[in-house]
XYZ file of C-alpha atoms in Angstrom:
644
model
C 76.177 18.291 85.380
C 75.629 18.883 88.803
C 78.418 20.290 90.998
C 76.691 18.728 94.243
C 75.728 15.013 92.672
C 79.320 13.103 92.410
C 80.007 14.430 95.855
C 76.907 13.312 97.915
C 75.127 10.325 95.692
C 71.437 9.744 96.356
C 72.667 6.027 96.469
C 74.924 6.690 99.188
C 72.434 8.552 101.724
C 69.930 5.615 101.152
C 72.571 2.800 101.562
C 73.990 4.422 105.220
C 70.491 5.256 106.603
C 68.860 1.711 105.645
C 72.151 -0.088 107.479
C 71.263 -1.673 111.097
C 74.295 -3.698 112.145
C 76.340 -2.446 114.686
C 79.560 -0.774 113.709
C 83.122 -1.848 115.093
C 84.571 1.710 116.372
C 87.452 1.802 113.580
C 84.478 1.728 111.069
C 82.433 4.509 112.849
C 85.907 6.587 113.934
C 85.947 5.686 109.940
C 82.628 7.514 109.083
C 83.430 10.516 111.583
C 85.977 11.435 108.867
C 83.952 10.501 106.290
C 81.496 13.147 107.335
C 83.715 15.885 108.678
C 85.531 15.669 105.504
C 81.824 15.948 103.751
C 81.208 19.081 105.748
C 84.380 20.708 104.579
C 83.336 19.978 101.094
C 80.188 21.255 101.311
C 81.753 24.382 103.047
C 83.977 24.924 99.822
C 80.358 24.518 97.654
C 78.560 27.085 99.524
C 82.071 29.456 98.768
C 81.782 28.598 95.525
C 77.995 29.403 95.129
C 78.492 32.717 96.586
C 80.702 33.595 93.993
C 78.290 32.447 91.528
C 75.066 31.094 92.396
C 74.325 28.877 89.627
C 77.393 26.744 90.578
C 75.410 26.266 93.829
C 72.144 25.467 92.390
C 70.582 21.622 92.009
C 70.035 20.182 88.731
C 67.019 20.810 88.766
C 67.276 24.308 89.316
C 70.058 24.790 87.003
C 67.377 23.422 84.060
C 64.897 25.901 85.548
C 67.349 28.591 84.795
C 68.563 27.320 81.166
C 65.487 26.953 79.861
C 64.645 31.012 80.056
C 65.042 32.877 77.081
C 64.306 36.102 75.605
C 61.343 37.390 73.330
C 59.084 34.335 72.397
C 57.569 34.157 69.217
C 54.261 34.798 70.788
C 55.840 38.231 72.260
C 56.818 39.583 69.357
C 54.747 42.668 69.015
C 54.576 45.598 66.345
C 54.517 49.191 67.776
C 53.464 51.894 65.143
C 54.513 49.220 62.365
C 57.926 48.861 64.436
C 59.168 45.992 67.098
C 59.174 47.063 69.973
C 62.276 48.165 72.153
C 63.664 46.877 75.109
C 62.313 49.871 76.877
C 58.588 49.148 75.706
C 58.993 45.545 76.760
C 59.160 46.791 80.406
C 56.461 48.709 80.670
C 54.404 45.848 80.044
C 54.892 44.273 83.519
C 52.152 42.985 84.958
C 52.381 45.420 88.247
C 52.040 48.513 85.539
C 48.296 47.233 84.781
C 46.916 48.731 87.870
C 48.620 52.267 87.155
C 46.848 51.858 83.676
C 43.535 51.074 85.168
C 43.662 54.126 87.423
C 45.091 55.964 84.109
C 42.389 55.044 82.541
C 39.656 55.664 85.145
C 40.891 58.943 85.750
C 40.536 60.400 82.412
C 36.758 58.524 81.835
C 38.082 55.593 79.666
C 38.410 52.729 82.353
C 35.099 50.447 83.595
C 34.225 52.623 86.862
C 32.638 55.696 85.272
C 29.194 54.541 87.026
C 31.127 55.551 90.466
C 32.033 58.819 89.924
C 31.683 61.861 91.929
C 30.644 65.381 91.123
C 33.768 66.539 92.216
C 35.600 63.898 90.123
C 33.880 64.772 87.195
C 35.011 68.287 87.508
C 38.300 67.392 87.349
C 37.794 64.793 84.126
C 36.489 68.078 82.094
C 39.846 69.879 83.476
C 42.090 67.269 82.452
C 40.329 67.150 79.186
C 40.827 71.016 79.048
C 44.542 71.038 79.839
C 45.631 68.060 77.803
C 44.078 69.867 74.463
C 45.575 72.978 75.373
C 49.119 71.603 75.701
C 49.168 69.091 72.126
C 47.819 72.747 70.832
C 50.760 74.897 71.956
C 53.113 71.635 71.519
C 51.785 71.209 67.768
C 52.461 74.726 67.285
C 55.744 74.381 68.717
C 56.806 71.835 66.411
C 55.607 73.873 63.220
C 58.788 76.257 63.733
C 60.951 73.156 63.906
C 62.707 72.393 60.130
C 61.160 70.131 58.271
C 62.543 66.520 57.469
C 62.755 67.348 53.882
C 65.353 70.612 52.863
C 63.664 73.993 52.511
C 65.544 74.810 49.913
C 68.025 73.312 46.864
C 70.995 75.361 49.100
C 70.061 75.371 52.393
C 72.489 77.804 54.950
C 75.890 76.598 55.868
C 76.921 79.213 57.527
C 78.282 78.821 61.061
C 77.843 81.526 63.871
C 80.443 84.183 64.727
C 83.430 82.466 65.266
C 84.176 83.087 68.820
C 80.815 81.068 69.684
C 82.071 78.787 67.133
C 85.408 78.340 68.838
C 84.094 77.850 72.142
C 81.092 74.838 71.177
C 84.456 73.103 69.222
C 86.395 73.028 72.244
C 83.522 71.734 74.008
C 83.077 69.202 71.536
C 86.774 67.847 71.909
C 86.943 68.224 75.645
C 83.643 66.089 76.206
C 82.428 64.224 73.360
C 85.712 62.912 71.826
C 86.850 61.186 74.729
C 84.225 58.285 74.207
C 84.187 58.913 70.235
C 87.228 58.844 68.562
C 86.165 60.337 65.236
C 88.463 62.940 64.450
C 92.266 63.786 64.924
C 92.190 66.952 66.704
C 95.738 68.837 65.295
C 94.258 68.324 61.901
C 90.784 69.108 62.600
C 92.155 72.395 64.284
C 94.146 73.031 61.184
C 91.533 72.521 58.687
C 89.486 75.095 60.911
C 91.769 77.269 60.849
C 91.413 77.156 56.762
C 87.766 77.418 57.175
C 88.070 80.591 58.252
C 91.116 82.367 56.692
C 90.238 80.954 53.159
C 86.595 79.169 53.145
C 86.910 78.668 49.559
C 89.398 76.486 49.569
C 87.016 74.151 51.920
C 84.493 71.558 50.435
C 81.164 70.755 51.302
C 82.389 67.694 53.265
C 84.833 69.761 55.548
C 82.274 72.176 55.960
C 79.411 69.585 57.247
C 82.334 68.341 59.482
C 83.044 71.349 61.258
C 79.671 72.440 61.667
C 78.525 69.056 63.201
C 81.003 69.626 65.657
C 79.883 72.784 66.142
C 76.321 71.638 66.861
C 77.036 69.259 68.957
C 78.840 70.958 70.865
C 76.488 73.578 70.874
C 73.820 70.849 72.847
C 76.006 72.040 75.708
C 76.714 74.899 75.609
C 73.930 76.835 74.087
C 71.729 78.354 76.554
C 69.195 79.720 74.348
C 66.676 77.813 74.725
C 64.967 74.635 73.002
C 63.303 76.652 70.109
C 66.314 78.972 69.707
C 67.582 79.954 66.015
C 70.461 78.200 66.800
C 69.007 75.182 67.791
C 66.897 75.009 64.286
C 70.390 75.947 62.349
C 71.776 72.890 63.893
C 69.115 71.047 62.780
C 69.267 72.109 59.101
C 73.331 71.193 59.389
C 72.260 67.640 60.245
C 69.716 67.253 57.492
C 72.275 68.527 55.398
C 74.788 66.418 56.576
C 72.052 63.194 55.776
C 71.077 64.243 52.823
C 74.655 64.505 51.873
C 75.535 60.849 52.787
C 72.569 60.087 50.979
C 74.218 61.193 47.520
C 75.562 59.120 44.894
C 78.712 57.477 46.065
C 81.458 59.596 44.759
C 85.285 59.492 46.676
C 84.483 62.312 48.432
C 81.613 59.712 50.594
C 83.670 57.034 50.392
C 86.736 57.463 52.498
C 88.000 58.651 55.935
C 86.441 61.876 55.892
C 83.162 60.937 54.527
C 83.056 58.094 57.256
C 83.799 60.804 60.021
C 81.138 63.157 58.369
C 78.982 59.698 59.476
C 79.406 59.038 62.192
C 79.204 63.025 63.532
C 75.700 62.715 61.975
C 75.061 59.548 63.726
C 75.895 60.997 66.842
C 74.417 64.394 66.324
C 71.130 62.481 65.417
C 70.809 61.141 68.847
C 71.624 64.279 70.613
C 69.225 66.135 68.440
C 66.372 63.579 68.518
C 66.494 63.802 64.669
C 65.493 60.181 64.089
C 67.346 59.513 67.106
C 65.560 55.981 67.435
C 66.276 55.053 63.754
C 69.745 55.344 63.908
C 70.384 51.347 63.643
C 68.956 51.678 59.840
C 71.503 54.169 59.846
C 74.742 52.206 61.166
C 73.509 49.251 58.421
C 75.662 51.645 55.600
C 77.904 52.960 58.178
C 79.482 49.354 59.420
C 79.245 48.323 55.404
C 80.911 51.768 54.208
C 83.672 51.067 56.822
C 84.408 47.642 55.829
C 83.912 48.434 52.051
C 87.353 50.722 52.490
C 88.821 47.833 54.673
C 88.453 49.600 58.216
C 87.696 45.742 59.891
C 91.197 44.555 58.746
C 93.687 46.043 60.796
C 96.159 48.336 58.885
C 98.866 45.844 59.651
C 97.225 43.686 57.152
C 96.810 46.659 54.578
C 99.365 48.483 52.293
C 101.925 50.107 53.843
C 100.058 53.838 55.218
C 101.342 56.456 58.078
C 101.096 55.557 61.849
C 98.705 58.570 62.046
C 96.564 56.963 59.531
C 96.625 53.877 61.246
C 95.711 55.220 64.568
C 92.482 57.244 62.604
C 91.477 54.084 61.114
C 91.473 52.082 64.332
C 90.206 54.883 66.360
C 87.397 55.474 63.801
C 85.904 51.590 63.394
C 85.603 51.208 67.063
C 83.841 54.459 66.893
C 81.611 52.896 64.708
C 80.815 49.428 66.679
C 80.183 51.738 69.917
C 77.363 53.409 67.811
C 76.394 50.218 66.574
C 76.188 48.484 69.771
C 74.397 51.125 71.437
C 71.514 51.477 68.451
C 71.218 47.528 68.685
C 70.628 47.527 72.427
C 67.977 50.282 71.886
C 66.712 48.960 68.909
C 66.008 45.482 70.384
C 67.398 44.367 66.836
C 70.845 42.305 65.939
C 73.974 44.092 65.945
C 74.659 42.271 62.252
C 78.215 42.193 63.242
C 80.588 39.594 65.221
C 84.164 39.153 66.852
C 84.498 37.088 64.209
C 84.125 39.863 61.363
C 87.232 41.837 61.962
C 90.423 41.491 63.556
C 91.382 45.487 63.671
C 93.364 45.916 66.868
C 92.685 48.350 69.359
C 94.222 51.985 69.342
C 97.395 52.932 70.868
C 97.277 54.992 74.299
C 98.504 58.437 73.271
C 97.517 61.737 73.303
C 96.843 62.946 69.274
C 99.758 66.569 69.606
C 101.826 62.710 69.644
C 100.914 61.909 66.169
C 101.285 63.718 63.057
C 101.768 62.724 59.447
C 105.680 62.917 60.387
C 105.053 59.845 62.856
C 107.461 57.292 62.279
C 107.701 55.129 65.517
C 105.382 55.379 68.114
C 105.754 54.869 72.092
C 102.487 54.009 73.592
C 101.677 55.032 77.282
C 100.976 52.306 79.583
C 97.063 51.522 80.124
C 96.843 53.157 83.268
C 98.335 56.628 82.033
C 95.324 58.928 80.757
C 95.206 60.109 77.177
C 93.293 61.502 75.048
C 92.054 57.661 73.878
C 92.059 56.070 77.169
C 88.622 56.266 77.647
C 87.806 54.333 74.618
C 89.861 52.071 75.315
C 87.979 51.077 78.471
C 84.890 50.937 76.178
C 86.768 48.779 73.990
C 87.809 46.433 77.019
C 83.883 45.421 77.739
C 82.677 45.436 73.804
C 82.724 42.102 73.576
C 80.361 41.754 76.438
C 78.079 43.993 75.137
C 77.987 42.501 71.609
C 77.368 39.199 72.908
C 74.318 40.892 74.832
C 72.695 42.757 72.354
C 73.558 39.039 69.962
C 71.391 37.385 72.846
C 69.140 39.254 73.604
C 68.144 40.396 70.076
C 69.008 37.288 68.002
C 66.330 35.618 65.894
C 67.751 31.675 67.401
C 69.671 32.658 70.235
C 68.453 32.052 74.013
C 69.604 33.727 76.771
C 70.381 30.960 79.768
C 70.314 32.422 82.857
C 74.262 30.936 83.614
C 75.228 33.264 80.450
C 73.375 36.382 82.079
C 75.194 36.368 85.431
C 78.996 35.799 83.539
C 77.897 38.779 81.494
C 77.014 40.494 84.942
C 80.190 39.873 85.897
C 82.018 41.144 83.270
C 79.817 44.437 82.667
C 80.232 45.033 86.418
C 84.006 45.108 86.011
C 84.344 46.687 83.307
C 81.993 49.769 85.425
C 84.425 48.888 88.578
C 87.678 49.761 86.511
C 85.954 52.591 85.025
C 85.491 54.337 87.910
C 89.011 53.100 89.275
C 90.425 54.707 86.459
C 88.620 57.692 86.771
C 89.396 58.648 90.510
C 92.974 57.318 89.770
C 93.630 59.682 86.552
C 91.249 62.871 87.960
C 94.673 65.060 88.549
C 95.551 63.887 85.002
C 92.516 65.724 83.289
C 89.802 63.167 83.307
C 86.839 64.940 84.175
C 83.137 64.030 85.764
C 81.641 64.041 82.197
C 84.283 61.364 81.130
C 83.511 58.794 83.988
C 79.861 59.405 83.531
C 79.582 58.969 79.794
C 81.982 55.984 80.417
C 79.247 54.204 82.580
C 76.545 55.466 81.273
C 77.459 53.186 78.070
C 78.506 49.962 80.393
C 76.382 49.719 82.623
C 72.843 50.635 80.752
C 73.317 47.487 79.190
C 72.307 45.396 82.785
C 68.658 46.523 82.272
C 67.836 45.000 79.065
C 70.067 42.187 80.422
C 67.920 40.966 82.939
C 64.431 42.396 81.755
C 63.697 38.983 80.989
C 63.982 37.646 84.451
C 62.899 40.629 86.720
C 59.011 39.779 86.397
C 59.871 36.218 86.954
C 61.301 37.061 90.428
C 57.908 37.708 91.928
C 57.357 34.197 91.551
C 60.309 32.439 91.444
C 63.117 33.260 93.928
C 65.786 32.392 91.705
C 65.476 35.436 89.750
C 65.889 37.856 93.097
C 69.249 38.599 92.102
C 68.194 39.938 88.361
C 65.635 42.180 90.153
C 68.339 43.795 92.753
C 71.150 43.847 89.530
C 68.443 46.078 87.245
C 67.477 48.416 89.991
C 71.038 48.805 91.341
C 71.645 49.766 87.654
C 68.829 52.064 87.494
C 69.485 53.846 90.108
C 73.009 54.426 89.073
C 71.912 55.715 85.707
C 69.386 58.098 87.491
C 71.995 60.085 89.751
C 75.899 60.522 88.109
C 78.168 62.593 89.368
C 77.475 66.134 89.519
C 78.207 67.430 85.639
C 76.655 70.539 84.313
C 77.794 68.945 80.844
C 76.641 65.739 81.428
C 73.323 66.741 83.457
C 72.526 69.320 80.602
C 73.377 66.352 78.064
C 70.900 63.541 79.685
C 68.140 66.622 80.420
C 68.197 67.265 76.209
C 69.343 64.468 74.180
C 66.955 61.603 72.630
C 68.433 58.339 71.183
C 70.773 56.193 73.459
C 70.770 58.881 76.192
C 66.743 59.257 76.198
C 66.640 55.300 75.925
C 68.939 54.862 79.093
C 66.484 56.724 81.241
C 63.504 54.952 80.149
C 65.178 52.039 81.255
C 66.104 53.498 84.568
C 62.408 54.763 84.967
C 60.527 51.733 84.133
C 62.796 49.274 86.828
C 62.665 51.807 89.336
C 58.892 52.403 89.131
C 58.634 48.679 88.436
C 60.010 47.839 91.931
C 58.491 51.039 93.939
C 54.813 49.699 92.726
C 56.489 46.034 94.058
C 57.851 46.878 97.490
C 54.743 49.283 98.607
C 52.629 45.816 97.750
C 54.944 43.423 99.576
C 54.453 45.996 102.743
C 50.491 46.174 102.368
C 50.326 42.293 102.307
C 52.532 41.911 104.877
C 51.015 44.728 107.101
C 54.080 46.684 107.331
C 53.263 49.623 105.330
C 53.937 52.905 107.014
C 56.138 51.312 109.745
C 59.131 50.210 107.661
C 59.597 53.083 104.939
C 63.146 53.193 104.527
C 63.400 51.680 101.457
C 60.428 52.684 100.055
C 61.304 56.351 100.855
C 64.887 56.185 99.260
C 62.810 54.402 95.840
C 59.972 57.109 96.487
C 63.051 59.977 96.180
C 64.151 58.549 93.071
C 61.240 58.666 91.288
C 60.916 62.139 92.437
C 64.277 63.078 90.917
C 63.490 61.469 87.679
C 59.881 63.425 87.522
C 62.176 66.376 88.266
C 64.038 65.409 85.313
C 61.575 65.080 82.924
C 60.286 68.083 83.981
C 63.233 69.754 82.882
C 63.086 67.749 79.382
C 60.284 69.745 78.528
C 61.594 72.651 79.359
C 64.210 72.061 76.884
C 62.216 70.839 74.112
C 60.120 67.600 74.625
C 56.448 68.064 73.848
C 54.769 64.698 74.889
C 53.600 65.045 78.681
C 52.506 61.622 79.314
C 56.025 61.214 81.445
C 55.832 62.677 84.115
C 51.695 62.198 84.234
C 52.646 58.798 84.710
C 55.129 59.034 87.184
C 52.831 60.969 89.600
C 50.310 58.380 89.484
C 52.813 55.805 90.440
C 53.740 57.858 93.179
C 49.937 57.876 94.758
C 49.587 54.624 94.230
C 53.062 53.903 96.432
C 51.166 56.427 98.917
C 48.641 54.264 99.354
C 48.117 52.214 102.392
C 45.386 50.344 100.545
C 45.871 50.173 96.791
C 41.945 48.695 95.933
C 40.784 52.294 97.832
C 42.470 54.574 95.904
C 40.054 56.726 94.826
C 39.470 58.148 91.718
C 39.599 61.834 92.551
C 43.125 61.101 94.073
C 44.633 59.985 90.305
C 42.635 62.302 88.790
C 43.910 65.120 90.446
C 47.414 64.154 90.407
C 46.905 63.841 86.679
C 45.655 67.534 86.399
C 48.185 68.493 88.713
C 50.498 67.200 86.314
C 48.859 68.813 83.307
C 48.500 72.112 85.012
C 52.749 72.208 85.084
C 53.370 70.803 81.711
C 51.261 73.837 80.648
C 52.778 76.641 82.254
C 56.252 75.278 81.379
C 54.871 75.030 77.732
C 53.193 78.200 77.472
C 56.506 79.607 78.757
C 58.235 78.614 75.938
C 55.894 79.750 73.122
C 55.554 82.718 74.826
C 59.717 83.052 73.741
C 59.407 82.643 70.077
C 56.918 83.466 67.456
C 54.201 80.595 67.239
C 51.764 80.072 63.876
C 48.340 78.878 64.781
C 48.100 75.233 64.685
C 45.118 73.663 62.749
C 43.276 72.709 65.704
C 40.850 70.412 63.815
C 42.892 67.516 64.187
C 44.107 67.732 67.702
C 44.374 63.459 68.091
C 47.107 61.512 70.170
C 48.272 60.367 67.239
C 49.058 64.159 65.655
C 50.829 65.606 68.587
C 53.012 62.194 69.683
C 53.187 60.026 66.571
C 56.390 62.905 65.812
C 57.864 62.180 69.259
C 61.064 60.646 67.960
C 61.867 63.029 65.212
C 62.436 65.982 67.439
C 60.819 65.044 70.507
C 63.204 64.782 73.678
C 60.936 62.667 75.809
C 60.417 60.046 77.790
C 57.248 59.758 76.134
C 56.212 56.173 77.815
C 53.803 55.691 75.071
C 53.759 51.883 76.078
C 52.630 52.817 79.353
C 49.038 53.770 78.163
C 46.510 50.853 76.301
C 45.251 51.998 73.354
C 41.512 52.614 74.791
C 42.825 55.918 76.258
C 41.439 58.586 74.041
C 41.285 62.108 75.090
């Protein structure tokens, strides 16, 4: 119902303005009140709309906005025999279709090949030159990387010196931990200990344990390089690891330790690009594994165990519905969980030197006192906002109404708000740039896919301004933390959710450059009012900068940042229909020419086999891309004409 209707009734305006008599002046002092009291009314509406527009909105436009949904039926599109992600759905605004075109024309598979100059034609044969020589050194690059299948029936297990060792653990506690609770860190510590003084007395489930934490913490700290041994031992740990969850299902799988050993895999997976897009398959046995040993009742409701066990078990399932959220989002498929499945509470606020086995009563620090768990429980505050996201978004009957998008605004906007409040307020206390960062990074990517839906219906409809400004406002957030060498070196390496994040950021910033340099050529106020367009112009500079750097540390598929500089000449443009030819095709060499050189620099490090170079397709070099691929590979971005 209408909040404006029982105040002001059509009836009522048509009744006063069709009256002619003359009015006594009690009856029109009368109607003075009448309408000053009307005025204050409306004054408390428009309040009230601010707040939240829809509550402002006429009927009409409220049906307008509950009639919007998600994915239709007719959207529903397979990508390399997979649905398509959230991501992909982006890049298939209509405003990208002129950077294909010019994509296309540039590298001689578009309509305009009749125009062409001699000097543009040069450059096509370049292009064509560079682009084979990088898929040959990045195909070469990727035939030192372990294959997906073990080498061998006892593949190495060994774990580096153990000062190196030492140091990637305490990396992995000091940053990774605080957002994953997966492991108690006095026993961990202890059972390390044990791994080193006695290794025999270790089995094969301790040992994948402590050597996924060692290679993930390894992601920042090694310094190696991309193709490093290190890097490839790492790797083998994590196929290892899979292979060992993989097993029959013996006790050794199916308890606390084997769901740890999980969920380091999960995690390493996505840090590793190691299937790093597949994970959801993945969390399927996880969440049922967890549940099969009770972890979605809360331990209250379980026979009698330690308060140390307690806290593991609580800390560990919402662990495991963080992962799970975050590889539904991605996935742009249901989270197969609800509110309604479990009623495990949350953990206790305390640092883990507070629990042991000994534990017998337990005094929790207040929520504003930083601990070693604080941090997830500030995830744990928004997770039912995100769930009910990723269920509307990626539900097979649900529709998401515009009224439920800007309450979940609302509420993952907080939840970012006392993220960073805690943060600044707790910095003395040991929270660090990394924490805050990782914190947000897992709120607040979740206001892309959010209002994806509604950002290309903005151009035409105004209504939807305010899902445009929330999605870049996000992006942009995403695209420049705080200053973090951990964090930076994390986002510049990792695939999965972190790789996923950015492509979100990319395609809504790029999305509303292309937009904005438009508005200003129809308007005729290109080159006079830049400000703006500079500050969106920067950004995209910083993320090409970035995925610049991605290569360097292992992604192979150049396509990025190609894109990315085309965008860029388009936004140059003062007249989009003139840009020539020989301008995109020369940013797209430009482009080549770099992702070459920072290529060859890196087989130049390491001994390369020669590739078969018989089958140098699109399909060879980037149908790999998410196995060990760190990229932002964009493969949506380009129609499937482009052939090179």
């Amino acid at each position: 119902m209408s909040a404006i209707a029982p105040l002001v009734p059509q009836a009522d305006y048509s009744t006063t303005t069709s009256h002619k008599e003359t009015r006594s002046p009690a009856h029109t002092q009368e109607i003075t009140s009448d309408l000053r009291d009307l005025r204050q009314r409306v004054r408390n509406l428009e309040e009230v709309a601010a707040l939240n527009p829809v509550h402002g909105l006429a009927e009409t436009g409220r049906h307008i906005l509950t009639r919007q949904a998600g994915l239709r039926d007719s959207e529903i599109t397979l990508k390399k025999t997979r649905l398509l992600r959230w991501s992909d759905w982006m890049g298939t605004a209509p405003e990208f279709q002129s950077v294909y075109k010019c994509f296309a024309d540039a590298c001689g598979s578009g309509e305009s090949t009749s125009i062409r100059s001699d000097e543009t034609k040069a450059l096509i044969i370049e292009i064509d030159d560079l682009y084979k020589k990088c898929k040959r050194i990045a195909k070469s690059l990727k035939i030192n990387r372990p294959s997906r299948c073990l080498t061998s029936p006892r593949p190495s297990l060994e774990p580096p010196p153990r000062e190196i060792a030492d140091a990637m653990i305490t990396v992995y506690f000091r940053c990774f931990e605080s957002a994953n609770r997966i492991l108690h860190e006095p026993s961990f510590w202890a059972e390390y200990r044990r791994f080193w003084e006695d290794p025999e007395s270790i089995n094969t489930g301790q040992r994948l344990k402590i050597l996924l934490c060692i290679g993930i913490g390894s992601s920042l700290h090694d310094e190696s390089g991309p193709d490093s041994e290190l890097r490839g031992q790492v790797q083998q740990w994590i196929y290892t690891a899979q292979a060992w969850l993989s097993g029959p299902l013996e006790k050794d799988r199916l308890d606390l330790p084997g769901l740890q050993i999980h969920c380091l895999a999960m995690l390493a997976r996505q840090i590793f690009s190691i299937g790093g897009d597949l994970v959801w398959m993945s969390m399927g046995s996880l969440i049922h594994r967890a549940m099969q040993i009770g972890l979605h009742r809360d331990p209250k409701r379980l026979p009698s165990m330690s308060i140390l066990q307690a806290e593991v078990r609580r800390r560990l399932w919402y662990t495991i519905l963080e992962l799970l959220v975050q590889s539904s989002l991605d996935s742009a498929l249901p989270p197969r969980i609800s509110l309604e499945d479990f009623d495990t509470e949350a953990p206790s606020n305390n640092n883990d030197d507070e629990i042991s086995e000994s534990t017998t009563a337990l005094q929790t620090h207040p929520r504003g006192t930083y601990t070693s768990t604080a941090m997830q429980l500030l995830l744990i505050d928004s997770l039912p906002s995100r769930l009910r996201i990723v269920q509307l978004l990626n539900g097979l009957h649900s529709e998401l109404a515009y009224p439920d998008v800007l309450v979940l605004t609302s509420e993952i906007t907080s939840a970012c708000q006392e993220c960073n409040k805690f943060a600044v307020g707790n910095k003395s206390a040991g929270v660090t740039a990394f924490h805050r960062n990782m914190c947000d990074y897992l709120v607040r990517r979740f206001l892309i896919p959010l209002h994806c839906p509604f950002t290309s219906e903005a151009r035409t409809n105004p209504l939807f301004h305010y899902s445009q400004k929330v999605a870049l406002d996000a992006a942009l957030a995403l695209v420049s933390p705080e200053p973090d060498e951990h964090f930076s070196r994390l986002i510049a390496t990792s695939g999965g959710m972190f790789r996923e994040g950015l492509r979100y950021a990319m395609s809504a910033i790029t999305l509303e450059l292309l937009v904005q340099a438009q508005e200003q050529r129809d308007d005729g106020t290109f080159g006079t009012s830049t400000r703006q367009l500079d500050f969106l112009k920067q950004a995209v500079h910083d993320i090409t900068a970035l995925s610049w750097e991605r290569i360097r540390q292992g992604e192979t598929n150049i396509k990025g940042p190609m894109f990315l500089g085309i965008v860029l000449g388009m936004a140059n443009s003062a007249d989009k229909d003139a840009l020539c030819e020989r301008t995109m095709a020369q940013n797209a060499r430009d482009s080549l020419i770099l992702c070459h050189d920072i290529l060859e620099t890196r087989a130049r490090a390491v001994s390369l086999p020669s590739p078969n170079n018989d089958s140098l397709t699109s399909s060879s070099i980037d149908g790999d891309q998410d196995a060990f691929g760190l990229d932002l590979s964009l493969d949506f971005f380009f129609p499937a004409v482009v052939e090179w």
